[in-house]
CSV table of C-alpha atoms and ligand atoms in Angstrom, one decimal:
chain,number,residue,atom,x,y,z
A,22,UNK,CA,10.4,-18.8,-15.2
A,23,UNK,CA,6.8,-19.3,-14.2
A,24,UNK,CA,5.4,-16.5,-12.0
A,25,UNK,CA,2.4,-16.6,-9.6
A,26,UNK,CA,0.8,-13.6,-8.5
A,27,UNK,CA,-1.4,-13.4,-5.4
A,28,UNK,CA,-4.0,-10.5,-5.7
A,29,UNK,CA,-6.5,-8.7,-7.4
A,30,UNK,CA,-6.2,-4.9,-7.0
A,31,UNK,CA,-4.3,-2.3,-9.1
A,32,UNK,CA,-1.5,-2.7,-6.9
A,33,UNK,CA,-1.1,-6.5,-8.2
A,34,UNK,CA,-1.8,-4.9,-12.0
A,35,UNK,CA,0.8,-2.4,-11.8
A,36,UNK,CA,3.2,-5.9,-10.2
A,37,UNK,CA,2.3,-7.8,-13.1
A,38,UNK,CA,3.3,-5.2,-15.8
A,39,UNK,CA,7.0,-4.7,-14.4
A,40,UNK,CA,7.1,-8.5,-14.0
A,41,UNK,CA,5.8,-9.0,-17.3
A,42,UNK,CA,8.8,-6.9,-18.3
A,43,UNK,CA,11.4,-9.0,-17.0
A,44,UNK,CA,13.2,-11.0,-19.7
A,45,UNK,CA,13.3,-13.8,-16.7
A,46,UNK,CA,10.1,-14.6,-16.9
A,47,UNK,CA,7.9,-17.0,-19.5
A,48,UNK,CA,4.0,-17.2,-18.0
A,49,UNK,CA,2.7,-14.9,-15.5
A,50,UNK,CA,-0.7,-16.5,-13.4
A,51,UNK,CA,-2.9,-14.2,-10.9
A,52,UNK,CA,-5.0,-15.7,-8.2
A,53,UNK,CA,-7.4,-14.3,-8.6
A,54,UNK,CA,-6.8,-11.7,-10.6
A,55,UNK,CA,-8.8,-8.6,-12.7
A,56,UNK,CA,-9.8,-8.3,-16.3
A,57,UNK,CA,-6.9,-5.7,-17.0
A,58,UNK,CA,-4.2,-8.2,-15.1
A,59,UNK,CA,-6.0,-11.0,-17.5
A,60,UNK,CA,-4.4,-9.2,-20.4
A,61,UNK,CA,-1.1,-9.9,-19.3
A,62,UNK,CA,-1.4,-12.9,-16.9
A,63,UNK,CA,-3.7,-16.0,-16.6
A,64,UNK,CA,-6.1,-15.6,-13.8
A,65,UNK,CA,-6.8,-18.4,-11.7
A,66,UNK,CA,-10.1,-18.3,-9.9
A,67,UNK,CA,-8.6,-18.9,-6.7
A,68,UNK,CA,-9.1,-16.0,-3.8
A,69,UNK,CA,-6.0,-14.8,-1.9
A,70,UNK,CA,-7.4,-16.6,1.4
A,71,UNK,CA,-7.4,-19.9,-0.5
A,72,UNK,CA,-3.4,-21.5,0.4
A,73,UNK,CA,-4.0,-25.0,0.5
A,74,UNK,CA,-5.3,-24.3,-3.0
A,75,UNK,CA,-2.4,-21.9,-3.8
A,76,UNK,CA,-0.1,-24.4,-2.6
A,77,UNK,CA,-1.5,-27.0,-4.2
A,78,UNK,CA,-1.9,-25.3,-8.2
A,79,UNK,CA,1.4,-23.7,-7.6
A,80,UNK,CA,3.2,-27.4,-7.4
A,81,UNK,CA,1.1,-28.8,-10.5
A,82,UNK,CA,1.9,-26.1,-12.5
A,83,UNK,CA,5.1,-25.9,-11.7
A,84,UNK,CA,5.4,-22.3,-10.5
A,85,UNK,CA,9.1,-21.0,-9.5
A,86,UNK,CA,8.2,-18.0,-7.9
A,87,UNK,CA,5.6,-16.5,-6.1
A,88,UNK,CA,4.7,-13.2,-5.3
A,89,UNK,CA,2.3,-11.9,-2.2
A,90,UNK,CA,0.6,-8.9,-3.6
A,91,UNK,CA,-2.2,-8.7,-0.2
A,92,UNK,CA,-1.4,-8.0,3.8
A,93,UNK,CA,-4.2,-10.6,4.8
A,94,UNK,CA,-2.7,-13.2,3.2
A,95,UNK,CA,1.0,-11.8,4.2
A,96,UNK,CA,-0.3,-11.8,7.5
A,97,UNK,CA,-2.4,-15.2,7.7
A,98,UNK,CA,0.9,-16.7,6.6
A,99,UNK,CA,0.9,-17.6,2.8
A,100,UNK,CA,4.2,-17.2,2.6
A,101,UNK,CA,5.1,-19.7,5.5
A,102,UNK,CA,2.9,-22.4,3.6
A,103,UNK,CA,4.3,-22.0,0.2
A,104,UNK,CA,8.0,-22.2,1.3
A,105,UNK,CA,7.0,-25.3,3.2
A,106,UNK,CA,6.2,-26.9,0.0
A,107,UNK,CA,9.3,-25.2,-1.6
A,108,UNK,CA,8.1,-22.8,-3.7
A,109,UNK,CA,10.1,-19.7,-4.1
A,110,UNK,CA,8.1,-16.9,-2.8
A,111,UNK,CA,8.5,-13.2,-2.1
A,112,UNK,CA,6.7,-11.7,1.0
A,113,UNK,CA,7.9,-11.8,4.7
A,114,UNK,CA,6.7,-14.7,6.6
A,115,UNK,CA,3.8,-14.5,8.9
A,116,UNK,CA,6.0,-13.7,12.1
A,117,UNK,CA,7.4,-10.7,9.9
A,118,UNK,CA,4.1,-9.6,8.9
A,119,UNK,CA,3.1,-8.9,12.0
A,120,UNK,CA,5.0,-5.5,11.6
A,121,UNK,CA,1.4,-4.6,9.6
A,122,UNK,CA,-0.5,-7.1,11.4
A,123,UNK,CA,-0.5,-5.5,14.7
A,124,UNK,CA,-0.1,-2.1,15.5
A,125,UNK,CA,0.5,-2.9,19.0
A,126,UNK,CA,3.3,-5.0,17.9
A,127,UNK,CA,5.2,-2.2,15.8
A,128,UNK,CA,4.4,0.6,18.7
A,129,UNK,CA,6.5,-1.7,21.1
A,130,UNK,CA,9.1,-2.2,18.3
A,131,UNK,CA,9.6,1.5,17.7
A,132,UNK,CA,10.1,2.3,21.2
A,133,UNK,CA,12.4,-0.2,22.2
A,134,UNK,CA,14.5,0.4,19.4
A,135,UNK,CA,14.1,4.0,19.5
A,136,UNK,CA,12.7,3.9,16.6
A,137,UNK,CA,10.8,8.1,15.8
A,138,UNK,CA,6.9,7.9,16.4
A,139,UNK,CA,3.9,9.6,17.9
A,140,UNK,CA,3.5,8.6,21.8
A,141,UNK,CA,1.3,5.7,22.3
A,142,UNK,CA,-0.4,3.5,25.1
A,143,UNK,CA,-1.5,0.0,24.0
A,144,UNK,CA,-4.7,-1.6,25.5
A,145,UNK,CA,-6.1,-5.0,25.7
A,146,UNK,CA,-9.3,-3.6,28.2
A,147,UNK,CA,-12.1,-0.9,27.0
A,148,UNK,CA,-12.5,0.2,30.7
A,149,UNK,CA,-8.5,0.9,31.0
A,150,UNK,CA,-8.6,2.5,27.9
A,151,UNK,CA,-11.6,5.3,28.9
A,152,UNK,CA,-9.7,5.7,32.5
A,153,UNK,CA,-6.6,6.8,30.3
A,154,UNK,CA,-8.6,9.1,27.9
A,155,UNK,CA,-9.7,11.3,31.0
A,156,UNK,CA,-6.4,12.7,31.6
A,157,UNK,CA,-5.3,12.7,28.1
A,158,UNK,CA,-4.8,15.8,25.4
A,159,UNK,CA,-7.3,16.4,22.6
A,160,UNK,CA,-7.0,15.8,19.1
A,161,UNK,CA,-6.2,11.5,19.7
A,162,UNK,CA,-5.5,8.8,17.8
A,163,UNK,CA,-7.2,5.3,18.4
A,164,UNK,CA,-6.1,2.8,16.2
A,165,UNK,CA,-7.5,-0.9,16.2
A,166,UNK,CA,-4.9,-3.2,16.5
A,167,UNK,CA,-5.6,-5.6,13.4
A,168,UNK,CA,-6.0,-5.2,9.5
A,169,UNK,CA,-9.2,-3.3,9.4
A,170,UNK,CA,-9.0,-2.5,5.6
A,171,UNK,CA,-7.7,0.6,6.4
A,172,UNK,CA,-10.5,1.8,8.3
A,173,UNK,CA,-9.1,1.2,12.1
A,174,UNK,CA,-8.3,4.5,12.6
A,175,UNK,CA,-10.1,7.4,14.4
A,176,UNK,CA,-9.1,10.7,14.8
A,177,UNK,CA,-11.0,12.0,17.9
A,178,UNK,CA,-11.2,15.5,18.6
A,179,UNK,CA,-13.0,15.4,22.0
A,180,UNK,CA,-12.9,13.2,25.0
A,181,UNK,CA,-16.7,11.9,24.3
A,182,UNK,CA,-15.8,11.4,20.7
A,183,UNK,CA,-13.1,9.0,21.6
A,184,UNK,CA,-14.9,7.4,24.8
A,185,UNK,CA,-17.4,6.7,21.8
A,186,UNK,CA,-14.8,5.4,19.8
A,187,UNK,CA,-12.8,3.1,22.1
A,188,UNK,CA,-16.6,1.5,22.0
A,189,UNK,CA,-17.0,1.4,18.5
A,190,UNK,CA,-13.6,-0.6,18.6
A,191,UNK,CA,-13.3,-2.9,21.8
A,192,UNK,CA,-17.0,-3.6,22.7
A,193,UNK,CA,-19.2,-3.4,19.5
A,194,UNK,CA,-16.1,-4.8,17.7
A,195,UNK,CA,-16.9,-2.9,14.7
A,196,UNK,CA,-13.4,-4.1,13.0
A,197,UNK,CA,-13.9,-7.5,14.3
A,198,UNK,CA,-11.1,-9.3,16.1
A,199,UNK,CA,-9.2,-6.5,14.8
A,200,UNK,CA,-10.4,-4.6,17.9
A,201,UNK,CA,-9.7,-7.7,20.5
A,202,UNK,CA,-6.4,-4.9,21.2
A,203,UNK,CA,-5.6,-1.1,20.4
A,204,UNK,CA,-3.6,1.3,20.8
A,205,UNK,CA,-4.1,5.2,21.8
A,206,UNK,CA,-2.0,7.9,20.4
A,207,UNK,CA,-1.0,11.5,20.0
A,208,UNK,CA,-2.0,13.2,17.1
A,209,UNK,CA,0.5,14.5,15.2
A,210,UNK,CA,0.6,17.3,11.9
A,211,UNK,CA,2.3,17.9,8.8
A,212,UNK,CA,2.5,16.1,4.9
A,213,UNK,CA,2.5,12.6,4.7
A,214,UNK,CA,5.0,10.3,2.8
A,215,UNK,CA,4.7,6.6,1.8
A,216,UNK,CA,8.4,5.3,1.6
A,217,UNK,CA,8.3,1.7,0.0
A,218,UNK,CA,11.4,-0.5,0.2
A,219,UNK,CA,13.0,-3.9,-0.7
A,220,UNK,CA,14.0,-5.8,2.2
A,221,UNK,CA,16.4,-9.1,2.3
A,222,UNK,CA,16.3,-9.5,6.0
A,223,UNK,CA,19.6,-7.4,6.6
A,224,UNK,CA,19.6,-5.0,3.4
A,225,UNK,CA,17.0,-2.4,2.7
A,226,UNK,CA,17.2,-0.5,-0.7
A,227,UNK,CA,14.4,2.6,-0.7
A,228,UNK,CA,12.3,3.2,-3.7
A,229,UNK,CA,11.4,6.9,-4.7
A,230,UNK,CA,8.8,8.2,-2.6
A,231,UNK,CA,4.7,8.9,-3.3
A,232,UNK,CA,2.2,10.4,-1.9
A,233,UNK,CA,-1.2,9.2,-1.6
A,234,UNK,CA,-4.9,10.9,-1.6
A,235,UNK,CA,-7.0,8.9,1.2
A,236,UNK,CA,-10.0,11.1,1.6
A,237,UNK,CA,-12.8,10.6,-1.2
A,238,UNK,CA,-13.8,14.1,-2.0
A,239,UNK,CA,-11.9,17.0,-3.3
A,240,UNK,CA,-10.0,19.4,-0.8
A,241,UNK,CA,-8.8,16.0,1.4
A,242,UNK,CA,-13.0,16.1,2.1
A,243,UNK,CA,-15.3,12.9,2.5
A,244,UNK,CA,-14.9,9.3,3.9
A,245,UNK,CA,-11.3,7.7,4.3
A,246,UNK,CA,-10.8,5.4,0.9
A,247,UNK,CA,-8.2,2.8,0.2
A,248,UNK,CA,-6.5,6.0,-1.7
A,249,UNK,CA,-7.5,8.4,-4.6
A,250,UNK,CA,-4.8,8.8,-6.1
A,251,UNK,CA,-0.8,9.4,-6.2
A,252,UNK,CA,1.8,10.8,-7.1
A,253,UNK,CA,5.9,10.2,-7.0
A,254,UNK,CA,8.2,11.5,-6.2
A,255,UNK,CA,6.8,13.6,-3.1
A,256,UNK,CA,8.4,16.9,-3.6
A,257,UNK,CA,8.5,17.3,0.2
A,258,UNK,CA,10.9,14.3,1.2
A,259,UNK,CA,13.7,16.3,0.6
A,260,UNK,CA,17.2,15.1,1.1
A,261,UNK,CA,17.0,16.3,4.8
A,262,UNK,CA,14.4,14.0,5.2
A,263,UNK,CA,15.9,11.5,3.9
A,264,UNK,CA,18.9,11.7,5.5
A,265,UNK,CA,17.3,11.5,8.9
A,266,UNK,CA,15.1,8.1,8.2
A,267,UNK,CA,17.8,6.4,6.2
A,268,UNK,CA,19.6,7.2,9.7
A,269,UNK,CA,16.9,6.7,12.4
A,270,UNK,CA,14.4,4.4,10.4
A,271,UNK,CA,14.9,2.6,7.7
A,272,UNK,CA,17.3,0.3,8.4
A,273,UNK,CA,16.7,1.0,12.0
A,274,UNK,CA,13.9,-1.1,11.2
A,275,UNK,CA,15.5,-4.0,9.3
A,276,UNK,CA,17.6,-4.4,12.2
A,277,UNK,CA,15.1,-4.3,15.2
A,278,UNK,CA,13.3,-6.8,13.1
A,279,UNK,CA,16.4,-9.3,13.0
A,280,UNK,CA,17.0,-8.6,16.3
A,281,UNK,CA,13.4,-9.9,17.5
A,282,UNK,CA,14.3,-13.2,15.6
A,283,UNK,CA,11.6,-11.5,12.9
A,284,UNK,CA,13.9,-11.7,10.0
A,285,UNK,CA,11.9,-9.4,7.3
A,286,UNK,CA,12.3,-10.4,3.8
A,287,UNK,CA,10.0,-8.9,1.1
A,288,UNK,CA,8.3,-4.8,1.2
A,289,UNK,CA,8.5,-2.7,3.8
A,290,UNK,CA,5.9,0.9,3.2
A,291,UNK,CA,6.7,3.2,6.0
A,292,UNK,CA,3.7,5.6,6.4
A,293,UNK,CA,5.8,9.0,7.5
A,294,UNK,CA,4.5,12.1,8.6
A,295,UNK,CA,6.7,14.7,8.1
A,296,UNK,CA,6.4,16.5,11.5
A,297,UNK,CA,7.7,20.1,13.2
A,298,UNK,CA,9.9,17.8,15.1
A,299,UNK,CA,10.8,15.6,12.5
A,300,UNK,CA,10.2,12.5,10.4
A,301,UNK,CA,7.9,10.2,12.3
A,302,UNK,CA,6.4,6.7,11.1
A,303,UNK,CA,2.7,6.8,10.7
A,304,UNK,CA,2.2,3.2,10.3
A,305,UNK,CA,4.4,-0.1,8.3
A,306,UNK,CA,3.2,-1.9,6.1
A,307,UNK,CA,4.4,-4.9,4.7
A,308,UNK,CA,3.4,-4.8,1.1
A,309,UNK,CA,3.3,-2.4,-1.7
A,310,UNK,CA,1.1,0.4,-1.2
A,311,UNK,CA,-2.1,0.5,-3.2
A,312,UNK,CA,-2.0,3.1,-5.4
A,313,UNK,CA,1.1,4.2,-4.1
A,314,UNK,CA,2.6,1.1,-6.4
A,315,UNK,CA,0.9,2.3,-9.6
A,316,UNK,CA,2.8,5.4,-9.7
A,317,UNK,CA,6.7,4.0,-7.9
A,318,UNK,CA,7.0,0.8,-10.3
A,319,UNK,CA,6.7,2.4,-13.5
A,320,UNK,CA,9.4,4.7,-12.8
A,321,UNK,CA,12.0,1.7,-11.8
A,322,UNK,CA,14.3,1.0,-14.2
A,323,UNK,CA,15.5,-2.7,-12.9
A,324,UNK,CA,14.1,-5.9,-13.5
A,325,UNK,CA,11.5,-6.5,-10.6
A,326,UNK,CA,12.1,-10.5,-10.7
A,327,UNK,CA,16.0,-9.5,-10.0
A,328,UNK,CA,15.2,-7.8,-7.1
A,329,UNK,CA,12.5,-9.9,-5.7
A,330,UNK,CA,15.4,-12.8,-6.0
A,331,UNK,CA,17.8,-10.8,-4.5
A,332,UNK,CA,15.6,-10.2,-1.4
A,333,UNK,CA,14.7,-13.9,-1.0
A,334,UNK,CA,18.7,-15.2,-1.6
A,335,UNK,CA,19.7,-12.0,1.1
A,336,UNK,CA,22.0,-10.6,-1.9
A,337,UNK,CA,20.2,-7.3,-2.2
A,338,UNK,CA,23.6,-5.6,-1.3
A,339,UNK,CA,24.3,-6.5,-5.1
A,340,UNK,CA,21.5,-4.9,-6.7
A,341,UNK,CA,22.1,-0.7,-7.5
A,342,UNK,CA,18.4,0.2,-7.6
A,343,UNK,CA,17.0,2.6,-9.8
A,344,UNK,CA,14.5,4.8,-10.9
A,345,UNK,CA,14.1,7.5,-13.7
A,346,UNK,CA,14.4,11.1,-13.2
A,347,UNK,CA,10.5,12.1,-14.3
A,348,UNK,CA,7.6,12.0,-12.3
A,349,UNK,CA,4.3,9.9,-12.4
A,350,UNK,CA,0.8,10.6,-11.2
A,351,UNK,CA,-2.4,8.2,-10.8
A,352,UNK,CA,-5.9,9.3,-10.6
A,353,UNK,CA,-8.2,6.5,-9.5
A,354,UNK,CA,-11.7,6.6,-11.4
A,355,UNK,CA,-14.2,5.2,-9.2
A,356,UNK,CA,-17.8,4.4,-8.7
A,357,UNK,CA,-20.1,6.7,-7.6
A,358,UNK,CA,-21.0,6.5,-3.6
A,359,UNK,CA,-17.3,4.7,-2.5
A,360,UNK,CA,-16.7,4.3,-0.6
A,361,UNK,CA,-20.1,3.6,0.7
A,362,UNK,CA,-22.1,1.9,-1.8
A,363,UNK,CA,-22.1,2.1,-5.4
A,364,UNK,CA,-23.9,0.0,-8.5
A,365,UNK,CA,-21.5,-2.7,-9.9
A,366,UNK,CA,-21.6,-4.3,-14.0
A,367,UNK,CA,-21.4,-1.1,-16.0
A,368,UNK,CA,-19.5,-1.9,-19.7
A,369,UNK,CA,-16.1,1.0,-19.9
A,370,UNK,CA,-15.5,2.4,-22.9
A,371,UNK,CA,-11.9,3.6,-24.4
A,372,UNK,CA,-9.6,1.2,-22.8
A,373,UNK,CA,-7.9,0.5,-26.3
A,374,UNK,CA,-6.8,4.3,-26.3
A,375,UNK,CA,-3.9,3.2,-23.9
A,376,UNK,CA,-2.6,0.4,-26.2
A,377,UNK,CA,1.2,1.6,-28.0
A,378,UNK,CA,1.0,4.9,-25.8
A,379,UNK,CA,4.0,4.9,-23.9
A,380,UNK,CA,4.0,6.3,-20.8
A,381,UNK,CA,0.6,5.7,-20.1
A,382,UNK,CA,-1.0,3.2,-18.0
A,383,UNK,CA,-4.7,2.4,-17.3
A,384,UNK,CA,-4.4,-0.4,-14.2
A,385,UNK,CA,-7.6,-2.0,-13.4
A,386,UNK,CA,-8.7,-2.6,-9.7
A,387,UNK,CA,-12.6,-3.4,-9.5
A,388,UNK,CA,-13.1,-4.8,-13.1
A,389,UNK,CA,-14.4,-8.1,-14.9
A,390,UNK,CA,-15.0,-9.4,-18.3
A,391,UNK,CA,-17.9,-10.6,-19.0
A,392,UNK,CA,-19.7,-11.6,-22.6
A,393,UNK,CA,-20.6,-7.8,-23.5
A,394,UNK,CA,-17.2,-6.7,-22.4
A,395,UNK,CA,-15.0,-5.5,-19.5
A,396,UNK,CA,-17.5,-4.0,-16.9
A,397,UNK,CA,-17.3,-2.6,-13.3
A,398,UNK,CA,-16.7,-4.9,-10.5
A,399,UNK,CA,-15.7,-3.0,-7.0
A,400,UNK,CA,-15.5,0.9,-5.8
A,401,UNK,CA,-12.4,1.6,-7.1
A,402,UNK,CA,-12.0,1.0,-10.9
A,403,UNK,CA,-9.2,2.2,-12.8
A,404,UNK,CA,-5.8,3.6,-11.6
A,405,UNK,CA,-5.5,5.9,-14.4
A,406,UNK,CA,-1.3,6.6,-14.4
A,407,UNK,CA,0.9,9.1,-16.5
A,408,UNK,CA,4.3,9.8,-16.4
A,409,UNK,CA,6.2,13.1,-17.0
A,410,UNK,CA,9.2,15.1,-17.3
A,411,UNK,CA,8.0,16.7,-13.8
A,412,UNK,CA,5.2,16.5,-11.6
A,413,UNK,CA,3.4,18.8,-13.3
A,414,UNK,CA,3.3,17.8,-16.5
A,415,UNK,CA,2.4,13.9,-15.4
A,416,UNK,CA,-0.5,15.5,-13.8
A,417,UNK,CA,-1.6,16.9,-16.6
A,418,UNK,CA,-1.5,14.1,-18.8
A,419,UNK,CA,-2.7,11.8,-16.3
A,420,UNK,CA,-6.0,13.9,-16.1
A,421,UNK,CA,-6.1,13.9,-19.9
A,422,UNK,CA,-6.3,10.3,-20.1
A,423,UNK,CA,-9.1,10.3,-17.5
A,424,UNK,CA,-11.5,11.3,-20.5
A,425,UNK,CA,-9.9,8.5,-22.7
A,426,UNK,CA,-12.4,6.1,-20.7
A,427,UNK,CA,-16.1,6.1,-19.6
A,428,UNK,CA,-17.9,3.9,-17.5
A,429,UNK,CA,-21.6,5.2,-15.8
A,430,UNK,CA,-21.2,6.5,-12.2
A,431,UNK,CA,-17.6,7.2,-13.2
A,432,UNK,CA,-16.4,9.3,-10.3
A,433,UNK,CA,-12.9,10.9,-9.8
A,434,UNK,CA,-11.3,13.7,-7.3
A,435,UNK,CA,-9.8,16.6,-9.3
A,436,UNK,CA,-6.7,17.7,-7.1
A,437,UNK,CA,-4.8,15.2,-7.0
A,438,UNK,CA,-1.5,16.2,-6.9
A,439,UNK,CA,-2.5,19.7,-6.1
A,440,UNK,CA,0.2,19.7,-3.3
A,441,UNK,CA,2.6,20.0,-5.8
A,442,UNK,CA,1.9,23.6,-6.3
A,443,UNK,CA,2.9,24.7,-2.8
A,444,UNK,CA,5.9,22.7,-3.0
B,19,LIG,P1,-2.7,4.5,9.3
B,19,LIG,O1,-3.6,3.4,8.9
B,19,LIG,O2,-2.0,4.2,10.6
B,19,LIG,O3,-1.8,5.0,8.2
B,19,LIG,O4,-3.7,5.7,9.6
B,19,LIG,C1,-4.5,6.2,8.6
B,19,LIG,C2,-4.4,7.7,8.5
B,19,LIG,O5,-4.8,8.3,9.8
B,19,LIG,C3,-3.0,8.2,8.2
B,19,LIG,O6,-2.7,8.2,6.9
B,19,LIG,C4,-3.1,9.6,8.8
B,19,LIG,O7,-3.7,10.5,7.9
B,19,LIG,C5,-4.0,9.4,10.0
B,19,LIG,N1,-3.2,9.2,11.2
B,19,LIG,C6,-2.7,8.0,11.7
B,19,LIG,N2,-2.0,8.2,12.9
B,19,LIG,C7,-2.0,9.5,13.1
B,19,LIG,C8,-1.5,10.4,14.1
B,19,LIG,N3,-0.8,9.8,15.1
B,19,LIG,N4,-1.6,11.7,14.0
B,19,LIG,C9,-2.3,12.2,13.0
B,19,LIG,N5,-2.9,11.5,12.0
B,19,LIG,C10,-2.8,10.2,12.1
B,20,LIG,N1,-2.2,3.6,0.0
B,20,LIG,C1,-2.1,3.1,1.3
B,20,LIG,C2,-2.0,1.7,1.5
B,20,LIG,O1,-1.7,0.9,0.5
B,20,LIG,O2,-2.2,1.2,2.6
């Protein structure tokens, strides 16, 4: 079988290693694809955005299965266009998608179906949106509506902050059209989970849980990333906790989905916070996480293209998913100054130390090849994963294979996973 994969990040690496693992498949492409993923895939310089051009290499090459790796495509509706010209493709359609692509959207959806989150107001009108922060309680949430590379979120911790911020959002449209909407809510405390799931439209299995590092610096310091770094399973989703989403959430979810004539077929990542109250969703999305993928997928023990299948026929019921009983962490080397700006095209030294060492895993995000070798190419690098009997000892050899590989400007936080000792 002929796989296509559409992406470029570490997320879409760590994809292509567990498909490349499937005895299903015989060619693995990535549009467009890293210099790590070209070591296991051909990359086709096609970007993400790009579907008539997806479409159309994807029928002369005779691909039989395609998988979404990105929410802007997701939500731009990739998936609806492929399908139309009958290619086999795992993602939810674009009316699915929407449970990322507007947080406006999935407030309503939680609410009507009763589904735990923080208390929200959505707005569509700056000036509405200031009247209601006068009578509100301080810290707040605004949240632009849209994909906003996961910057749309402001934590405000005074009434002038967020009058400032609603601003920011609606009127200087600093995330674009993702600010055309937003939503307001309460702030809520306690240790975030990232849940990732296989969906078939009815069925929902539940991977093994992460936890991701969003903040740049060390101590959960410094700008908002796309993530630092992760590690699974999350000692604090306990089987309380998971006892009360697989009851209120999960497929809770799934079904309020269905019931909207919103059918969701592909990942769903619930965002949790793990709240005095309760379990309470954060945010969907409706992809893998990024890095939250590099450490879930090398612990499952199924073939990924099975799965996938599964989802897109509606048999998931069928498929006992599995993962092993050790633990896995990711550090993320990056480029000095990311997430705000950072020198691109240095060569990285040591990537053969990962060849034949089982258990180990360099997956590259910002890379390229180039004639004197693989070089940096974006602000995050290298997802630098390790398994382990425990947490613990995954984190250790994680950060011992950081050293394996240099690169100028290499820059990495040193507690990831640090959480674990308080656990
Ligand atoms: P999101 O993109 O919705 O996951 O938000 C990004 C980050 O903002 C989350 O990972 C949380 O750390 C934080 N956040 C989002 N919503 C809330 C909330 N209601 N209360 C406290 N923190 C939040
Ligand atoms: N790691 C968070 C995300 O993928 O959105």
């Amino acid at each position: 079988m002929k796989v296509l994969i559409v992406g470029s990040g570490g997320r879409e690496h760590a994809i292509a290693a567990s498909v490349a693992k499937s005895s299903k498949v015989s060619k693995i492409y990535c549009a467009p694809g890293n210099a790590g993923i070209g070591q296991i895939a051909e990359c086709v310089n096609i970007g993400a955005m790009e579907f008539d051009k997806l479409v159309a290499f994807s029928m002369e090459n005779a691909i039989d299965f395609v998988i979404v790796g990105m929410d802007d495509p997701l939500v731009g509706g990739l998936v609806d266009e492929l399908e139309a010209a009958g290619i086999r493709t795992f993602g939810p359609r674009k009316n699915a998608a929407i449970l990322e692509g507007s947080k406006a959207f999935s407030k309503d959806l939680m609410k009507k179906y009763n589904i735990p989150t923080a208390a929200y107001e959505n707005f569509d009108d700056a000036d509405a949106a200031i009247a209601y922060l006068e009578n509100s309680t301080y810290p707040i949430v605004l949240k632009a509506d849209g994909l906003a590379l996961g910057k749309g979120v402001l934590i405000c911790n005074t009434k002038e902050e967020a009058i400032a911020g609603v601003k920011e959002i609606m009127t200087d449209k600093k995330f674009g059209s993702a600010g055309n909407r937003m939503v307001i809510e309460e702030f809520m405390t306690g240790r975030e989970v990232s849940v990732l799931s296989f969906v078939d439209g009815k069925t929902i299995k539940i991977m093994t849980s992460a936890q991701d590092h969003k903040r740049a610096k060390d101590n959960d310091e410094g700008l908002n990333t796309g993530g630092m770094g992760t590690f699974s399973p999350s000692p604090f989703y306990t089987a309380e906790v998971d006892e009360f989403c697989k009851k209120y959430i999960y497929q809770a979810t799934v079904d309020a989905m269905a019931a909207e004539g919103r059918e969701f077929k592909g990942i769903i990542f619930f965002g949790l916070m793990l709240t005095p109250n309760g379990p309470r969703v954060l945010e969907y999305n409706a992809r893998f996480g990024d890095p939250e993928t590099q450490v879930v997928l090398p612990r499952m023990k199924n073939d990924i293209i099975e799965v996938m299948e599964a989802c897109v026929d509606g048999r998931l019921d069928e498929i006992d998913l599995q993962f092993e009983d050790n633990a896995a962490v990711c550090v993320v080397l990056a480029s000095e100054g990311y997430p705000v700006s950072y020198e691109k095209g240095f060569v990285i030294e040591g990537l053969d130390a990962f060849e034949d060492k089982d258990g180990y895993y360099c997956f590259h995000a910002g890379t390229k090849l180039t004639e004197n070798g693989i070089v940096t190419n974006g602000g995050r690098v290298l997802g630098i994963t390790a398994k382990g009997a425990d947490l613990k000892e995954a984190r250790a050899n994680a950060y011992k294979a950081t050293e394996w590989v240099q690169f100028e400007n290499k820059y990495m936080r040193h507690d990831i996973g640090k959480a674990i000792d308080e656990a």
